Tab-separated table of C-alpha atoms and ligand atoms in Angstrom:
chain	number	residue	atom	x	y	z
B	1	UNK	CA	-195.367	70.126	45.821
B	2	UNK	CA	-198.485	67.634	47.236
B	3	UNK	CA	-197.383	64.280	47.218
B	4	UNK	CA	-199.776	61.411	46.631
B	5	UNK	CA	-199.713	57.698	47.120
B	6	UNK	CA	-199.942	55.776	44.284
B	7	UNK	CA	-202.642	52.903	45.131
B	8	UNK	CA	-201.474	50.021	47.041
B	9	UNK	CA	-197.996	50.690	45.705
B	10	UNK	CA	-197.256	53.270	48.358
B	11	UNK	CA	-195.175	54.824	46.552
B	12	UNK	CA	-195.430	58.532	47.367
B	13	UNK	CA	-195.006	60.869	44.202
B	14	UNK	CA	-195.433	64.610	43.430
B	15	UNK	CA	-198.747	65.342	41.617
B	16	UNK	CA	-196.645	65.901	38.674
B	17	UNK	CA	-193.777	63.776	36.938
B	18	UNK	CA	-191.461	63.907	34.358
B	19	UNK	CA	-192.408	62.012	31.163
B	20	UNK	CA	-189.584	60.973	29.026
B	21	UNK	CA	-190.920	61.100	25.556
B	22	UNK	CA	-190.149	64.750	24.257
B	23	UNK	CA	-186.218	64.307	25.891
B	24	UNK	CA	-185.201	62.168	22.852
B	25	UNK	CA	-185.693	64.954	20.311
B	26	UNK	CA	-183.824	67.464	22.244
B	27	UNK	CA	-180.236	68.441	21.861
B	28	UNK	CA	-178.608	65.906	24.181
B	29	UNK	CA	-176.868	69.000	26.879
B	30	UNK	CA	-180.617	70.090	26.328
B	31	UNK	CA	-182.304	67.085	27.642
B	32	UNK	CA	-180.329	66.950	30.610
B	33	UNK	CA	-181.056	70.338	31.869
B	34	UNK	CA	-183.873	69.854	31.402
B	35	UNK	CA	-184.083	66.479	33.562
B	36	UNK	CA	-181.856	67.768	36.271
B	37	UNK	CA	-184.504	71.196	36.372
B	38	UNK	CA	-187.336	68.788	36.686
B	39	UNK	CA	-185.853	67.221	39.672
B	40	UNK	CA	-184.035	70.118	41.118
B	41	UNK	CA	-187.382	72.038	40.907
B	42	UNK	CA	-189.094	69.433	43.277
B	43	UNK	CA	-190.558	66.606	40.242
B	44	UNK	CA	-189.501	63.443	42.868
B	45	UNK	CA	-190.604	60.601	39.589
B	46	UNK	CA	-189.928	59.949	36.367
B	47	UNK	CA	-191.062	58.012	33.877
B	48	UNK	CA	-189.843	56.538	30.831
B	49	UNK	CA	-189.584	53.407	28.343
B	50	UNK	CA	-187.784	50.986	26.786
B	51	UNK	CA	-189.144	51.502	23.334
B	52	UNK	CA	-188.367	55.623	24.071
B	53	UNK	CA	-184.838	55.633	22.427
B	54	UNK	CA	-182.321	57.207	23.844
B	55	UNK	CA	-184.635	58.600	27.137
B	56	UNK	CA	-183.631	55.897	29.104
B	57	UNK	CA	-179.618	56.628	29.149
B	58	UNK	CA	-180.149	60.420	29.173
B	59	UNK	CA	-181.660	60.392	32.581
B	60	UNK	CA	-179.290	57.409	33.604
B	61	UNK	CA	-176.637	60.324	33.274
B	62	UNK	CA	-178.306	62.493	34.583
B	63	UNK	CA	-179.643	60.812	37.945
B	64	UNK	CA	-175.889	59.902	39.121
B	65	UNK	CA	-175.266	63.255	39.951
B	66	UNK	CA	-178.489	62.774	42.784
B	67	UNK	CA	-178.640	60.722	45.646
B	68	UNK	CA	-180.953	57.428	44.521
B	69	UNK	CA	-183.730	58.078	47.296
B	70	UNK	CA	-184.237	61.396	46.090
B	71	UNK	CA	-186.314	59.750	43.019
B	72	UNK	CA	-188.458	57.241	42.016
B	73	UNK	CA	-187.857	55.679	38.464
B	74	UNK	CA	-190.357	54.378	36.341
B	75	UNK	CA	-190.055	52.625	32.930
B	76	UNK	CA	-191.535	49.763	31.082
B	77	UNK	CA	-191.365	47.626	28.391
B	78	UNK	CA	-193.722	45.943	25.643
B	79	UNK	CA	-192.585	42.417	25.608
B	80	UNK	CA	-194.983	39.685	25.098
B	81	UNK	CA	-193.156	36.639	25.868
B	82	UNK	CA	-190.691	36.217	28.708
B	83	UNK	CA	-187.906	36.255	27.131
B	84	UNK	CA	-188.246	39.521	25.358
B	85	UNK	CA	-189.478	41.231	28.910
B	86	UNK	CA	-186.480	39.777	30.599
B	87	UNK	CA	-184.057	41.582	27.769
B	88	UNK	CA	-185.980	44.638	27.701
B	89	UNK	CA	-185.765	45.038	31.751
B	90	UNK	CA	-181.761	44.397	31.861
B	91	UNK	CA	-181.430	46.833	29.145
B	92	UNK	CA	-183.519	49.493	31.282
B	93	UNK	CA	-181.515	48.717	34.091
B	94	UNK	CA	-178.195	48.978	32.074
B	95	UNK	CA	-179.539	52.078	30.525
B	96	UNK	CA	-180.573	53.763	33.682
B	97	UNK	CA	-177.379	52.715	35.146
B	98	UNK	CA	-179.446	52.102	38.651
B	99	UNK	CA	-179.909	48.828	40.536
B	100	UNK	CA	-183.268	48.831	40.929
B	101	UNK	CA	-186.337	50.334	39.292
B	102	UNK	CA	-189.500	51.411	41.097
B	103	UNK	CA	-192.073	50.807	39.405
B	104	UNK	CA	-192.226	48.773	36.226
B	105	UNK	CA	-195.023	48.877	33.648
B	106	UNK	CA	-196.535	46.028	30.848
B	107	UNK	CA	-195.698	48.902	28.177
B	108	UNK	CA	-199.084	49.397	25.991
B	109	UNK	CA	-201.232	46.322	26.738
B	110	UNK	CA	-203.514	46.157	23.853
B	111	UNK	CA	-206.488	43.964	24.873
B	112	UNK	CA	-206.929	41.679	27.118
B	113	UNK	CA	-206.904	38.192	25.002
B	114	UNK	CA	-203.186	39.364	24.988
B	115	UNK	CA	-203.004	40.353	28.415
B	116	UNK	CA	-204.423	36.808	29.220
B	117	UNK	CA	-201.630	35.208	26.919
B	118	UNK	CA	-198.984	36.758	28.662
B	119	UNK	CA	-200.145	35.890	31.984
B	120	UNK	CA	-200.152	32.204	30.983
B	121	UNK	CA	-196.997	32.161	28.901
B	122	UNK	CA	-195.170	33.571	32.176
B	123	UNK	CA	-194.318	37.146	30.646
B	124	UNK	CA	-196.212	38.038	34.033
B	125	UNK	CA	-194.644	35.593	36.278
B	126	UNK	CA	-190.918	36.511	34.985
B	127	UNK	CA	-192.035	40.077	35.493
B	128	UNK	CA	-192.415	39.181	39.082
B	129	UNK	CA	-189.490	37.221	39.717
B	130	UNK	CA	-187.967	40.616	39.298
B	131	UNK	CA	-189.727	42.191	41.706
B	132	UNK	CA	-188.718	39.119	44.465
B	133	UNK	CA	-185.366	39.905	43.841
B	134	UNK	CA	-186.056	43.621	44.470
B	135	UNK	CA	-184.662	44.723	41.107
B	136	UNK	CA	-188.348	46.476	40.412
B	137	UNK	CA	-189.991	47.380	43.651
B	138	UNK	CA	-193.391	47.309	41.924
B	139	UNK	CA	-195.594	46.570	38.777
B	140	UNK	CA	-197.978	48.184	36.746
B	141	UNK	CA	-199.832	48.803	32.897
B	142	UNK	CA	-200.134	51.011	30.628
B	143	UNK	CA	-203.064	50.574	28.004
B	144	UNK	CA	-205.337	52.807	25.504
B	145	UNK	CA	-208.189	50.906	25.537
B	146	UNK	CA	-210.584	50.794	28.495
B	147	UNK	CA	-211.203	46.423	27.958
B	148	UNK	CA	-206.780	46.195	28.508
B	149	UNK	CA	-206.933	48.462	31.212
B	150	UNK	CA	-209.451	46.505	32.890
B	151	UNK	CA	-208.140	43.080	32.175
B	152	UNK	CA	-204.729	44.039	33.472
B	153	UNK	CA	-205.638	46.270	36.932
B	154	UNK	CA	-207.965	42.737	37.834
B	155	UNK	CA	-204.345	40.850	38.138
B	156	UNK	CA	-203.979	41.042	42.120
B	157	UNK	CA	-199.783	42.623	41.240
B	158	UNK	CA	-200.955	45.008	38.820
B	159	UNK	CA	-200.383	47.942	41.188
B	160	UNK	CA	-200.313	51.004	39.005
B	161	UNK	CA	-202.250	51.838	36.271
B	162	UNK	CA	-201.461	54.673	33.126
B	163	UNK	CA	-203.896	55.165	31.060
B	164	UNK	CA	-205.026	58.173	28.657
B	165	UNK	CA	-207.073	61.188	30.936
B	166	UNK	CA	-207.588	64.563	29.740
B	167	UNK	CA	-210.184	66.940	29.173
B	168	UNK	CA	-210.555	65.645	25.971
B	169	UNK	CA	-210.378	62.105	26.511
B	170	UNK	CA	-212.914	61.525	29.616
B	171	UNK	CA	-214.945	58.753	28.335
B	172	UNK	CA	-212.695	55.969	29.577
B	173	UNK	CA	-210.431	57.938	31.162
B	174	UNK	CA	-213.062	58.553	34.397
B	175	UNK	CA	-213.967	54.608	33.971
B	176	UNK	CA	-210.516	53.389	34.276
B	177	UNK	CA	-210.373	56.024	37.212
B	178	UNK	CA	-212.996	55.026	39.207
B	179	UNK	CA	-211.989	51.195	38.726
B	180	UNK	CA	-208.501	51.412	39.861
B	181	UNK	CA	-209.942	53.374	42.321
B	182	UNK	CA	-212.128	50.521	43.368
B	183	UNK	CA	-208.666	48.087	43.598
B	184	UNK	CA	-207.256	50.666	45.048
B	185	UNK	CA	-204.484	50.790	42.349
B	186	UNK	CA	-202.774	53.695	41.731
B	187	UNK	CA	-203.746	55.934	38.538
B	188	UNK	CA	-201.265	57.630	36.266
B	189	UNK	CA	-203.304	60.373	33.905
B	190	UNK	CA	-201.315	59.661	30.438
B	191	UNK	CA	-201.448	62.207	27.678
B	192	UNK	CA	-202.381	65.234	29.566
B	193	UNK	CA	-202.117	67.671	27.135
B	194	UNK	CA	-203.664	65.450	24.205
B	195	UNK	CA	-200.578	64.245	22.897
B	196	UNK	CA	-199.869	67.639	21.908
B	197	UNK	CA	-203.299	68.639	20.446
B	198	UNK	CA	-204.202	70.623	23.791
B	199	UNK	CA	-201.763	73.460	24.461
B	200	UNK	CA	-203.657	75.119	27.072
B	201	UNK	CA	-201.274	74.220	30.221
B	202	UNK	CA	-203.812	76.007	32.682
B	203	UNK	CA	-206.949	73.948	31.398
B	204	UNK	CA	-205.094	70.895	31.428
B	205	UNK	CA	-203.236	71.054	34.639
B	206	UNK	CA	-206.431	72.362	36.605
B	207	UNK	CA	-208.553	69.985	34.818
B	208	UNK	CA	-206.570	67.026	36.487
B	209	UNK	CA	-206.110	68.375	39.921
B	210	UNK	CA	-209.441	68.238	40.365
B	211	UNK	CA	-208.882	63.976	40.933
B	212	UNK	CA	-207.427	63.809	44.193
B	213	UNK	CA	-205.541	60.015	43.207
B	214	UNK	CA	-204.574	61.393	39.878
B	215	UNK	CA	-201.043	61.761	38.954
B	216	UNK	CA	-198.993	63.159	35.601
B	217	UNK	CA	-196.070	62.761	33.924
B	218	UNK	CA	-196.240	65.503	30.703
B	219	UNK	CA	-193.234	65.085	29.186
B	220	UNK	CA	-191.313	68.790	29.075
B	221	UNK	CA	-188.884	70.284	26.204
B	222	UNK	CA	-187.515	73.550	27.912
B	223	UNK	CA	-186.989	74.233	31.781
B	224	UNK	CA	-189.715	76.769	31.044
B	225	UNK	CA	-192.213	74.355	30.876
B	226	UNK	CA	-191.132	72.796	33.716
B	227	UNK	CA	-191.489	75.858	35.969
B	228	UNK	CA	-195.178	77.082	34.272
B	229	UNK	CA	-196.519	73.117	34.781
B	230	UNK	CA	-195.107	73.200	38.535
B	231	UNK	CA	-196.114	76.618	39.070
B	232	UNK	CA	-199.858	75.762	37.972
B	233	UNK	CA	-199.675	72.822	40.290
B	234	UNK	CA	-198.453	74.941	42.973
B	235	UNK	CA	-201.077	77.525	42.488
B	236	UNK	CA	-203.706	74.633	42.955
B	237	UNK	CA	-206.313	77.035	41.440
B	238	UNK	CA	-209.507	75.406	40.638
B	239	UNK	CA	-211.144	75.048	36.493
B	240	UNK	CA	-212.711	79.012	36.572
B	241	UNK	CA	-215.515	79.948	34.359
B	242	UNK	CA	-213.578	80.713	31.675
B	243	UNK	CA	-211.805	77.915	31.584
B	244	UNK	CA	-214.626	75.454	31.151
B	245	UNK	CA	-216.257	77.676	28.497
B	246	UNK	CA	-212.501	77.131	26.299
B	247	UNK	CA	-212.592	73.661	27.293
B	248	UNK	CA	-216.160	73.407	25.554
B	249	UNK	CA	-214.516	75.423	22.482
B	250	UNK	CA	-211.640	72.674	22.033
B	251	UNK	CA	-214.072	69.598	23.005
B	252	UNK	CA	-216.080	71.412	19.482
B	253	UNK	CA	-212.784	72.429	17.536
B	254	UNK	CA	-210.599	69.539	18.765
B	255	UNK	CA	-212.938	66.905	19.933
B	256	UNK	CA	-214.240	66.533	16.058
B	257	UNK	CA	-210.498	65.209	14.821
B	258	UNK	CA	-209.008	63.972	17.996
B	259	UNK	CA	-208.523	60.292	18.071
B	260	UNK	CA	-208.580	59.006	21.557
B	261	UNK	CA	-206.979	55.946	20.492
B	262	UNK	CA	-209.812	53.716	21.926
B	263	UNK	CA	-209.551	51.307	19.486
B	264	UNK	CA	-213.184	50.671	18.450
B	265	UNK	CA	-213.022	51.510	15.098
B	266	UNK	CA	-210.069	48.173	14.816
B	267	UNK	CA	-209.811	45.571	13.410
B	268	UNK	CA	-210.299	46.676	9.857
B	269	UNK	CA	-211.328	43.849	8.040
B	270	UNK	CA	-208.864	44.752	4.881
B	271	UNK	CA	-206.019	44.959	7.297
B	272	UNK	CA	-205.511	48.638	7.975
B	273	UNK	CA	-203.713	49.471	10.891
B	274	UNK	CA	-205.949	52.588	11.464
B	275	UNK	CA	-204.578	54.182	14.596
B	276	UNK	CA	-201.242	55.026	13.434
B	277	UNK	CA	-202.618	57.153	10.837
B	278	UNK	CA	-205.027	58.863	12.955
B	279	UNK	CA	-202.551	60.092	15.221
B	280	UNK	CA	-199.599	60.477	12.778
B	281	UNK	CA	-199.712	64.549	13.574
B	282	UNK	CA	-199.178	63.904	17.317
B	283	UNK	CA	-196.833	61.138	16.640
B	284	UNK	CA	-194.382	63.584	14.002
B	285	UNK	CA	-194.787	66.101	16.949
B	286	UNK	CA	-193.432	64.249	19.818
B	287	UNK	CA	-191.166	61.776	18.385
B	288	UNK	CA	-187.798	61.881	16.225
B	289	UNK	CA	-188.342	61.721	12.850
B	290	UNK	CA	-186.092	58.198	12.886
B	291	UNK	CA	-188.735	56.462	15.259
B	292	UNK	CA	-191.844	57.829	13.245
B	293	UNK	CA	-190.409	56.963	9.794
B	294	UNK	CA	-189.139	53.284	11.301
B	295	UNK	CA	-191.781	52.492	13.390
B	296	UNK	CA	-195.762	51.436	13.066
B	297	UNK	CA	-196.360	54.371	11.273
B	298	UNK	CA	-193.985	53.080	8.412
B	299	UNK	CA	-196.264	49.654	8.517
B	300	UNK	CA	-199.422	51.620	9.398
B	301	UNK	CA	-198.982	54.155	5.493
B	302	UNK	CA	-197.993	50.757	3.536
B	303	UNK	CA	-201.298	48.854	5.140
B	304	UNK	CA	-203.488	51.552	3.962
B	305	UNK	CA	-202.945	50.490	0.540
B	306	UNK	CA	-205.422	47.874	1.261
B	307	UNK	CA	-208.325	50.573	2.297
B	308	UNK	CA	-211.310	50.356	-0.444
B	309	UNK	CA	-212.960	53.413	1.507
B	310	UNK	CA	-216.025	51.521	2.650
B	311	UNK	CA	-216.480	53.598	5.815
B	312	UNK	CA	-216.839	50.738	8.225
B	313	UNK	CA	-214.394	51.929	10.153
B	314	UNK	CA	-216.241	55.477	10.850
B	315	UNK	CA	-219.691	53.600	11.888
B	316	UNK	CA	-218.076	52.105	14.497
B	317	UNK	CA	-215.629	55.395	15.959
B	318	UNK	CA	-217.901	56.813	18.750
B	319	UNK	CA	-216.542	60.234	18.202
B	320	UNK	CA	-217.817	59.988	14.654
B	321	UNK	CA	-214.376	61.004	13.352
B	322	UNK	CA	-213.732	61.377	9.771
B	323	UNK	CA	-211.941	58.366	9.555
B	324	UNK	CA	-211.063	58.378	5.729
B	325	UNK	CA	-210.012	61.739	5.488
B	326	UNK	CA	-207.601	61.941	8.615
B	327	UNK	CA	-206.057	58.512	7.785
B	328	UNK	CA	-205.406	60.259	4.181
B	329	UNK	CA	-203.786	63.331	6.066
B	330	UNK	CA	-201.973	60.931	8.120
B	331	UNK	CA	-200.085	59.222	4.950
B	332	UNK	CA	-199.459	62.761	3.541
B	333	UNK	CA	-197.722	63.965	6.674
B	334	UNK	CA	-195.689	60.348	6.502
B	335	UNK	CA	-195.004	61.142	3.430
B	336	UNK	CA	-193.617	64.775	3.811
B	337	UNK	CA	-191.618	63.903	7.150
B	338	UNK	CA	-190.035	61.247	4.919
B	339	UNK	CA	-188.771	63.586	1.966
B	340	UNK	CA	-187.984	66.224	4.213
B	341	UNK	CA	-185.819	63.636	5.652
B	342	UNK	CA	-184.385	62.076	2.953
B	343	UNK	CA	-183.455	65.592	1.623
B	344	UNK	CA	-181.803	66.370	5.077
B	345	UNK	CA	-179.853	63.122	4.820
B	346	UNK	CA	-179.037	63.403	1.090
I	401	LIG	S1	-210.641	56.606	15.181
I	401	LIG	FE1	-212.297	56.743	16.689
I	401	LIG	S2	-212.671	54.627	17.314
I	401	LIG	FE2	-210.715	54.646	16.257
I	401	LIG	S3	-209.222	54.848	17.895
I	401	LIG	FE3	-209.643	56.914	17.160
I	401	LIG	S4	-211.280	57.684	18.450
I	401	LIG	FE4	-211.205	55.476	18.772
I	402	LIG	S1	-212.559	52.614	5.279
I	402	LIG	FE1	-212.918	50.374	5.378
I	402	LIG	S2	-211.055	49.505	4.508
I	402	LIG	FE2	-210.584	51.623	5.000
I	402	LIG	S3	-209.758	51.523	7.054
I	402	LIG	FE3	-211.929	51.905	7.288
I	402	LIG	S4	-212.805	49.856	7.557
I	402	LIG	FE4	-210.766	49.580	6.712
């Protein structure tokens, strides 16, 4: 498979990657074939997360079984202060069961006021003392919104950037591109099917080769997957026609409820945490039902008691999303997930 170098990291990495989100909900024998497919089949990164439950110690089991320069690991954490970072990184590397980790990402920066608070409350600077040691070989970000991204790839050691790219999601997605690009940082498409809205593999995959510096790391539930992503990599075929005309018919069907997770529509003044909601479907999807029904979306259904439905939320969501009615949908999913799992567990 093409290999690419990832910005001034040099690291060199296969134009696909393994994303460790899906792994946690599988059957654990599952997950690892999975993993060990991924890299048997040629995958030479993965990535994964702190906050990803038990992702991090399924491939740590898995991994001993291949020679450590065979891979490159990736993982990151969301700590704000330093000492939180420093915990989450010795957990990874505990986890992971590795002495070193290649590349390590600021998990989910969220603007850059915060970005610029962790710099000077030495969340950054701890984050490097790592890296002088050699325990993480290099640093990047992860962010949603395009102002985060920004902020963090404009720190001279941010070296990687992941950030949301699709077909769908091309706004920021190309302006994040083209300024890592311009540091020459390497880019790192997140969400490359949607989140699990797109489920086109073919439009998706060719839609991102056509970036020469962009990489992906979908994250796969069957060795089937695996094969069909790699195969469409392989095949290097180019969007067709076709393609573009069904990318048009999602950008009408999807583009109309898909929240890109931008951010502009927050803060609500009333204290709703609006993005949770808006992407609860994805969220119930991907995740196990423990993480969704313990996590921001638990916070994210109580805080919409506070909405009073005064729309200003919707005047400011560039995609003109109906706002109100998917945030309802969001709570009744939350809901259902809940009983379903409280019956389950009775
Ligand atoms: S609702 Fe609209 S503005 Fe808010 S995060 Fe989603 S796409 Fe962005
Ligand atoms: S409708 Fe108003 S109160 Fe409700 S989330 Fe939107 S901005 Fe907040």
């Amino acid at each position: 498979m093409e290999r690419v170098k990832l910005g001034r990291s040099g690291l060199e990495v296969t134009k696909i990657g393994f994303g460790g989100i899906p792994i946690q909900r599988l059957p654990e024998q599952n997950a690892m074939e999975v993993i060990k497919s991924a890299l048997e089949r040629g995958i030479n990164w993965i990535d994964t997360a702190n906050a990803y439950g038990n992702s991090e110690e399924r491939i740590g089991k898995v991994i001993q079984s291949f020679r450590r320069e065979e891979f490159l690991l990736f993982t990151k954490g969301a700590g704000k202060d330093p000492e939180t970072i420093e915990k989450q990184i010795e957990l990874s590397l505990k986890r992971l069961n590795v002495d070193y980790i290649d590349l390590y990402q600021f998990h989910l920066v969220p603007d850059r006021e915060t970005w610029q608070r962790m710099v000077d409350n030495g969340t950054v600077e701890r984050v490097l003392a790592y890296k002088k040691q050699g325990r993480l070989r290099h640093v990047g970000a992860t962010a949603h919104k395009l102002e985060a991204a920004l902020a963090t790839i404009e720190h001279p050691e941010i070296e990687v950037l992941q950030f949301p790219l699709n077909f769908i999601m091309t706004d920021d997605g190309l302006k994040a591109l083209e300024a890592s690009i311009k540091v020459d940082a390497g880019f790192i498409a997140m969400k490359p099917f949607g989140g699990g809205e797109l489920d086109d593999a073919p439009c998706c995959i060719r839609f991102l080769l056509q970036y020469p510096e962009v990489v992906t790391d979908p994250g796969f539930e069957s060795v089937e997957q695996v094969e069909k992503v790699l195969s469409l990599c392989e095949e290097g075929a180019p969007l067709s026609e076709r393609d573009r005309a069904k990318i048009e018919k999602y950008k009408e069907d999807v583009g109309t409820r898909f929240c890109r997770r931008c951010g502009y529509c927050s803060p609500c003044e009333h204290g709703v945490d609006i993005i949770p909601l808006m992407t609860m479907e994805s969220m119930i999807k991907r995740f196990p039902a423990e993480t969704v029904l313990n996590g921001d979306q638990s916070r994210a259904v109580e805080s919409h008691e506070n909405c009073t439905d005064c729309g200003e939320c919707e005047e400011k969501c560039p995609y003109e999303l109906p706002i109100r009615e998917r945030m309802k949908a969001g709570v009744e999913m939350f809901r259902e997930l809940k009983s379903r799992f409280n019956r389950r567990y009775a």
